[in-house]
């Protein structure tokens, strides 16, 4: 009989267990704790969306839409896409659920996302992000709050050391349009040295040329017109209010005039928290203001700002979390005490005390296994009932033992 071949995991996915899962869970639990400090409410969203949600929000010409999305036709003939990011789905939910009445909305989400790209360190085809958004707030204070929240999250995770907040302004709509027109003129004058990718972006997405990694593009981009030459007074005041807010909160930042967002619905603030501890993939958290997105999805003009961070990347940067420790381990000395052990386990767990049981092997091996788990206390159980074991190795009554854990 031929051996049955075990199916292998899909390339770019991972199974998490042990320390890997503990790191992942620590990032999520820390995020959940911090978002509550700032009054953000959680969202649960579908993993699948109509393809139009992402085609309209990310743009047909972007690499994500044209090359990386997992898109399929369902049995009803509708085009469905596994979500490649959170923001577009949150904007869709805001509109289709009529959440405008709750604006400004401070919301967070976390979970799996999907992009078909080459797997590498910290990057997977099924990856996970945490996401925070404020929808319906046009004030610079919203940008400041999100940035301070991100800064606190990195501090709470213990990875702020060596992480830099890079900040830029993309101006308001008028400033951005004037800058975009100047960039098209400038790059048209230098088409002979632009890469093939940059040539394809020239008319539709010229800002993307500014962050091209191609050596020839970088030389041309260095001398390109700067956004500061086109900023309106209102745009300058907005950026000044953001930086003043960060200074007041004690959040260090540095200006990066090359930091851009290629899509036209982005406005004003763009930012990234970067590190050199992940090699070329140096961004650990990034975002910006996207005042034009909800309008692109058929809604009214609605200001919004948000950020996202890869859980896998954050998990790689944190110290190994302290291993999970049981409060109590029950050692069943003989099978006649099983009913006592079952009753005790329930009593402990209902009292909020984490507990488990070892009921196989010789009595000595059972104790050895219990010690290896390093519980706060070991409980002996036999046909006569159960006893605790104090730090000095003496038997104690269960009631006294429970008091020591209280």
Tab-separated table of N, CA and C in Angstrom, residues 117-200:
chain	number	residue	atom	x	y	z
A	117	UNK	N	2.921	37.687	-2.160
A	117	UNK	CA	4.225	38.267	-2.433
A	117	UNK	C	5.298	37.302	-1.956
A	118	UNK	N	6.539	37.607	-2.277
A	118	UNK	CA	7.628	36.693	-1.938
A	118	UNK	C	7.846	36.676	-0.428
A	119	UNK	N	7.679	35.525	0.216
A	119	UNK	CA	7.890	35.465	1.664
A	119	UNK	C	9.345	35.774	2.017
A	120	UNK	N	9.547	36.518	3.099
A	120	UNK	CA	10.886	36.827	3.583
A	120	UNK	C	10.797	37.099	5.072
A	121	UNK	N	11.898	37.484	5.695
A	121	UNK	CA	11.947	37.665	7.139
A	121	UNK	C	10.857	38.633	7.605
A	122	UNK	N	9.975	38.143	8.467
A	122	UNK	CA	8.924	38.990	9.008
A	122	UNK	C	7.791	39.282	8.045
A	123	UNK	N	7.795	38.663	6.871
A	123	UNK	CA	6.739	38.916	5.879
A	123	UNK	C	6.190	37.591	5.373
A	124	UNK	N	4.885	37.442	5.448
A	124	UNK	CA	4.227	36.207	5.053
A	124	UNK	C	3.064	36.506	4.101
A	125	UNK	N	2.566	35.483	3.439
A	125	UNK	CA	1.402	35.681	2.567
A	125	UNK	C	0.115	35.758	3.393
A	126	UNK	N	0.056	35.020	4.478
A	126	UNK	CA	-0.943	35.311	5.507
A	126	UNK	C	-0.180	35.932	6.661
A	127	UNK	N	-0.417	37.203	6.887
A	127	UNK	CA	0.259	37.910	7.969
A	127	UNK	C	-0.803	38.550	8.856
A	128	UNK	N	-0.382	39.182	9.927
A	128	UNK	CA	-1.334	39.723	10.900
A	128	UNK	C	-0.949	41.158	11.255
A	129	UNK	N	-1.942	41.981	11.435
A	129	UNK	CA	-1.698	43.371	11.809
A	129	UNK	C	-2.597	43.793	12.963
A	130	UNK	N	-2.108	44.802	13.681
A	130	UNK	CA	-2.960	45.591	14.567
A	130	UNK	C	-3.201	46.911	13.856
A	131	UNK	N	-4.380	47.503	14.072
A	131	UNK	CA	-4.778	48.673	13.302
A	131	UNK	C	-5.571	49.621	14.196
A	132	UNK	N	-5.312	50.928	14.066
A	132	UNK	CA	-6.030	51.940	14.842
A	132	UNK	C	-6.433	53.084	13.918
A	133	UNK	N	-7.679	53.530	14.027
A	133	UNK	CA	-8.199	54.577	13.143
A	133	UNK	C	-9.062	55.562	13.932
A	134	UNK	N	-9.026	56.823	13.518
A	134	UNK	CA	-9.985	57.823	13.996
A	134	UNK	C	-10.685	58.372	12.759
A	135	UNK	N	-11.999	58.141	12.666
A	135	UNK	CA	-12.774	58.540	11.486
A	135	UNK	C	-13.711	59.681	11.870
A	136	UNK	N	-13.680	60.756	11.078
A	136	UNK	CA	-14.571	61.885	11.318
A	136	UNK	C	-13.957	63.000	12.133
A	137	UNK	N	-12.637	62.990	12.306
A	137	UNK	CA	-11.945	64.053	13.043
A	137	UNK	C	-10.943	64.728	12.113
A	138	UNK	N	-11.163	66.022	11.852
A	138	UNK	CA	-10.298	66.759	10.928
A	138	UNK	C	-9.157	67.478	11.642
A	139	UNK	N	-9.171	67.483	12.964
A	139	UNK	CA	-8.209	68.280	13.721
A	139	UNK	C	-6.847	67.593	13.819
A	140	UNK	N	-5.776	68.385	13.856
A	140	UNK	CA	-4.432	67.815	14.051
A	140	UNK	C	-4.321	67.021	15.346
A	141	UNK	N	-5.163	67.325	16.330
A	141	UNK	CA	-5.109	66.608	17.612
A	141	UNK	C	-5.355	65.119	17.431
A	142	UNK	N	-6.154	64.738	16.419
A	142	UNK	CA	-6.400	63.311	16.169
A	142	UNK	C	-5.120	62.623	15.710
A	143	UNK	N	-4.359	63.283	14.847
A	143	UNK	CA	-3.082	62.735	14.385
A	143	UNK	C	-2.131	62.569	15.572
A	144	UNK	N	-2.108	63.599	16.430
A	144	UNK	CA	-1.228	63.564	17.601
A	144	UNK	C	-1.606	62.401	18.513
A	145	UNK	N	-2.919	62.235	18.771
A	145	UNK	CA	-3.350	61.168	19.674
A	145	UNK	C	-2.935	59.792	19.157
A	146	UNK	N	-3.108	59.559	17.873
A	146	UNK	CA	-2.723	58.270	17.304
A	146	UNK	C	-1.220	58.040	17.397
A	147	UNK	N	-0.446	59.082	17.172
A	147	UNK	CA	1.010	58.953	17.231
A	147	UNK	C	1.488	58.719	18.667
A	148	UNK	N	0.869	59.422	19.615
A	148	UNK	CA	1.234	59.214	21.022
A	148	UNK	C	0.844	57.797	21.453
A	149	UNK	N	-0.313	57.334	20.993
A	149	UNK	CA	-0.754	55.973	21.301
A	149	UNK	C	0.221	54.943	20.738
A	150	UNK	N	0.668	55.147	19.495
A	150	UNK	CA	1.633	54.237	18.887
A	150	UNK	C	2.943	54.246	19.666
A	151	UNK	N	3.377	55.438	20.062
A	151	UNK	CA	4.618	55.566	20.829
A	151	UNK	C	4.500	54.825	22.161
A	152	UNK	N	3.355	54.960	22.839
A	152	UNK	CA	3.174	54.255	24.112
A	152	UNK	C	3.152	52.747	23.905
A	153	UNK	N	2.504	52.292	22.827
A	153	UNK	CA	2.470	50.858	22.548
A	153	UNK	C	3.885	50.303	22.414
A	154	UNK	N	4.735	51.000	21.659
A	154	UNK	CA	6.110	50.530	21.479
A	154	UNK	C	6.870	50.544	22.801
A	155	UNK	N	6.606	51.563	23.635
A	155	UNK	CA	7.218	51.598	24.970
A	155	UNK	C	6.752	50.408	25.809
A	156	UNK	N	5.435	50.143	25.789
A	156	UNK	CA	4.880	49.057	26.602
A	156	UNK	C	5.409	47.697	26.147
A	157	UNK	N	5.700	47.589	24.861
A	157	UNK	CA	6.263	46.338	24.337
A	157	UNK	C	7.762	46.228	24.604
A	158	UNK	N	8.354	47.327	25.058
A	158	UNK	CA	9.785	47.327	25.355
A	158	UNK	C	10.673	47.405	24.135
A	159	UNK	N	10.171	47.982	23.030
A	159	UNK	CA	10.966	48.028	21.793
A	159	UNK	C	11.163	49.450	21.276
A	160	UNK	N	10.868	50.465	22.100
A	160	UNK	CA	11.005	51.842	21.631
A	160	UNK	C	12.472	52.201	21.385
A	161	UNK	N	13.362	51.577	22.149
A	161	UNK	CA	14.796	51.823	21.983
A	161	UNK	C	15.218	51.468	20.557
A	162	UNK	N	15.828	52.419	19.848
A	162	UNK	CA	16.282	52.154	18.489
A	162	UNK	C	15.207	52.287	17.431
A	163	UNK	N	14.013	52.735	17.819
A	163	UNK	CA	12.924	52.965	16.860
A	163	UNK	C	12.730	54.465	16.695
A	164	UNK	N	12.687	54.918	15.445
A	164	UNK	CA	12.589	56.354	15.137
A	164	UNK	C	11.257	56.668	14.478
A	165	UNK	N	10.596	57.740	14.943
A	165	UNK	CA	9.378	58.220	14.290
A	165	UNK	C	9.778	59.196	13.186
A	166	UNK	N	9.527	58.794	11.935
A	166	UNK	CA	9.790	59.658	10.786
A	166	UNK	C	8.469	60.279	10.342
A	167	UNK	N	8.477	61.593	10.130
A	167	UNK	CA	7.249	62.347	9.921
A	167	UNK	C	7.372	63.226	8.683
A	168	UNK	N	6.276	63.360	7.956
A	168	UNK	CA	6.244	64.272	6.809
A	168	UNK	C	4.833	64.816	6.641
A	169	UNK	N	4.708	65.866	5.848
A	169	UNK	CA	3.395	66.371	5.471
A	169	UNK	C	3.224	66.239	3.964
A	170	UNK	N	2.028	65.860	3.556
A	170	UNK	CA	1.689	65.789	2.135
A	170	UNK	C	0.824	66.979	1.726
A	171	UNK	N	0.565	67.888	2.688
A	171	UNK	CA	-0.215	69.078	2.399
A	171	UNK	C	-1.702	68.796	2.260
A	172	UNK	N	-2.484	69.859	2.105
A	172	UNK	CA	-3.900	69.698	1.831
A	172	UNK	C	-4.079	69.386	0.347
A	173	UNK	N	-5.329	69.279	-0.103
A	173	UNK	CA	-5.593	68.867	-1.485
A	173	UNK	C	-4.950	69.813	-2.493
A	174	UNK	N	-5.070	71.132	-2.262
A	174	UNK	CA	-4.510	72.107	-3.202
A	174	UNK	C	-2.985	72.020	-3.248
A	175	UNK	N	-2.368	71.894	-2.073
A	175	UNK	CA	-0.903	71.791	-2.003
A	175	UNK	C	-0.423	70.534	-2.719
A	176	UNK	N	-1.082	69.446	-2.450
A	176	UNK	CA	-0.682	68.172	-3.039
A	176	UNK	C	-0.844	68.198	-4.557
A	177	UNK	N	-1.957	68.758	-5.049
A	177	UNK	CA	-2.183	68.816	-6.493
A	177	UNK	C	-1.106	69.649	-7.193
A	178	UNK	N	-0.730	70.777	-6.582
A	178	UNK	CA	0.311	71.639	-7.169
A	178	UNK	C	1.656	70.912	-7.177
A	179	UNK	N	1.956	70.219	-6.080
A	179	UNK	CA	3.219	69.473	-5.991
A	179	UNK	C	3.232	68.332	-7.002
A	180	UNK	N	2.121	67.636	-7.125
A	180	UNK	CA	2.013	66.519	-8.061
A	180	UNK	C	2.259	66.986	-9.495
A	181	UNK	N	1.666	68.120	-9.874
A	181	UNK	CA	1.851	68.652	-11.228
A	181	UNK	C	3.314	69.012	-11.472
A	182	UNK	N	3.962	69.593	-10.462
A	182	UNK	CA	5.377	69.963	-10.597
A	182	UNK	C	6.255	68.724	-10.726
A	183	UNK	N	5.904	67.653	-10.003
A	183	UNK	CA	6.677	66.416	-10.088
A	183	UNK	C	6.551	65.782	-11.470
A	184	UNK	N	5.344	65.790	-12.022
A	184	UNK	CA	5.147	65.218	-13.362
A	184	UNK	C	5.992	65.964	-14.384
A	185	UNK	N	5.988	67.293	-14.311
A	185	UNK	CA	6.804	68.105	-15.226
A	185	UNK	C	8.285	67.788	-15.057
A	186	UNK	N	8.731	67.728	-13.794
A	186	UNK	CA	10.147	67.473	-13.511
A	186	UNK	C	10.568	66.095	-14.005
A	187	UNK	N	9.795	65.058	-13.678
A	187	UNK	CA	10.191	63.707	-14.071
A	187	UNK	C	10.063	63.477	-15.577
A	188	UNK	N	9.143	64.184	-16.220
A	188	UNK	CA	9.062	64.113	-17.686
A	188	UNK	C	10.342	64.626	-18.338
A	189	UNK	N	10.984	65.586	-17.701
A	189	UNK	CA	12.253	66.132	-18.211
A	189	UNK	C	13.418	65.178	-17.981
A	190	UNK	N	13.190	64.145	-17.172
A	190	UNK	CA	14.268	63.186	-16.862
A	190	UNK	C	13.841	61.749	-17.163
A	191	UNK	N	12.942	61.586	-18.114
A	191	UNK	CA	12.419	60.254	-18.433
A	191	UNK	C	13.505	59.298	-18.907
A	192	UNK	N	14.558	59.838	-19.502
A	192	UNK	CA	15.598	58.987	-20.082
A	192	UNK	C	16.362	58.186	-19.026
A	193	UNK	N	16.308	58.614	-17.764
A	193	UNK	CA	17.063	57.893	-16.724
A	193	UNK	C	16.149	57.187	-15.724
A	194	UNK	N	14.855	57.303	-15.898
A	194	UNK	CA	13.936	56.653	-14.961
A	194	UNK	C	13.824	55.155	-15.240
A	195	UNK	N	13.598	54.389	-14.197
A	195	UNK	CA	13.395	52.942	-14.346
A	195	UNK	C	12.053	52.679	-15.015
A	196	UNK	N	11.872	51.438	-15.456
A	196	UNK	CA	10.622	51.065	-16.122
A	196	UNK	C	9.427	51.224	-15.174
A	197	UNK	N	9.610	50.826	-13.914
A	197	UNK	CA	8.525	50.972	-12.934
A	197	UNK	C	8.147	52.435	-12.748
A	198	UNK	N	9.144	53.300	-12.652
A	198	UNK	CA	8.864	54.718	-12.438
A	198	UNK	C	8.208	55.349	-13.654
A	199	UNK	N	8.585	54.915	-14.838
A	199	UNK	CA	7.941	55.432	-16.051
A	199	UNK	C	6.451	55.085	-16.056
A	200	UNK	N	6.132	53.878	-15.577
A	200	UNK	CA	4.723	53.475	-15.548
A	200	UNK	C	3.941	54.242	-14.489
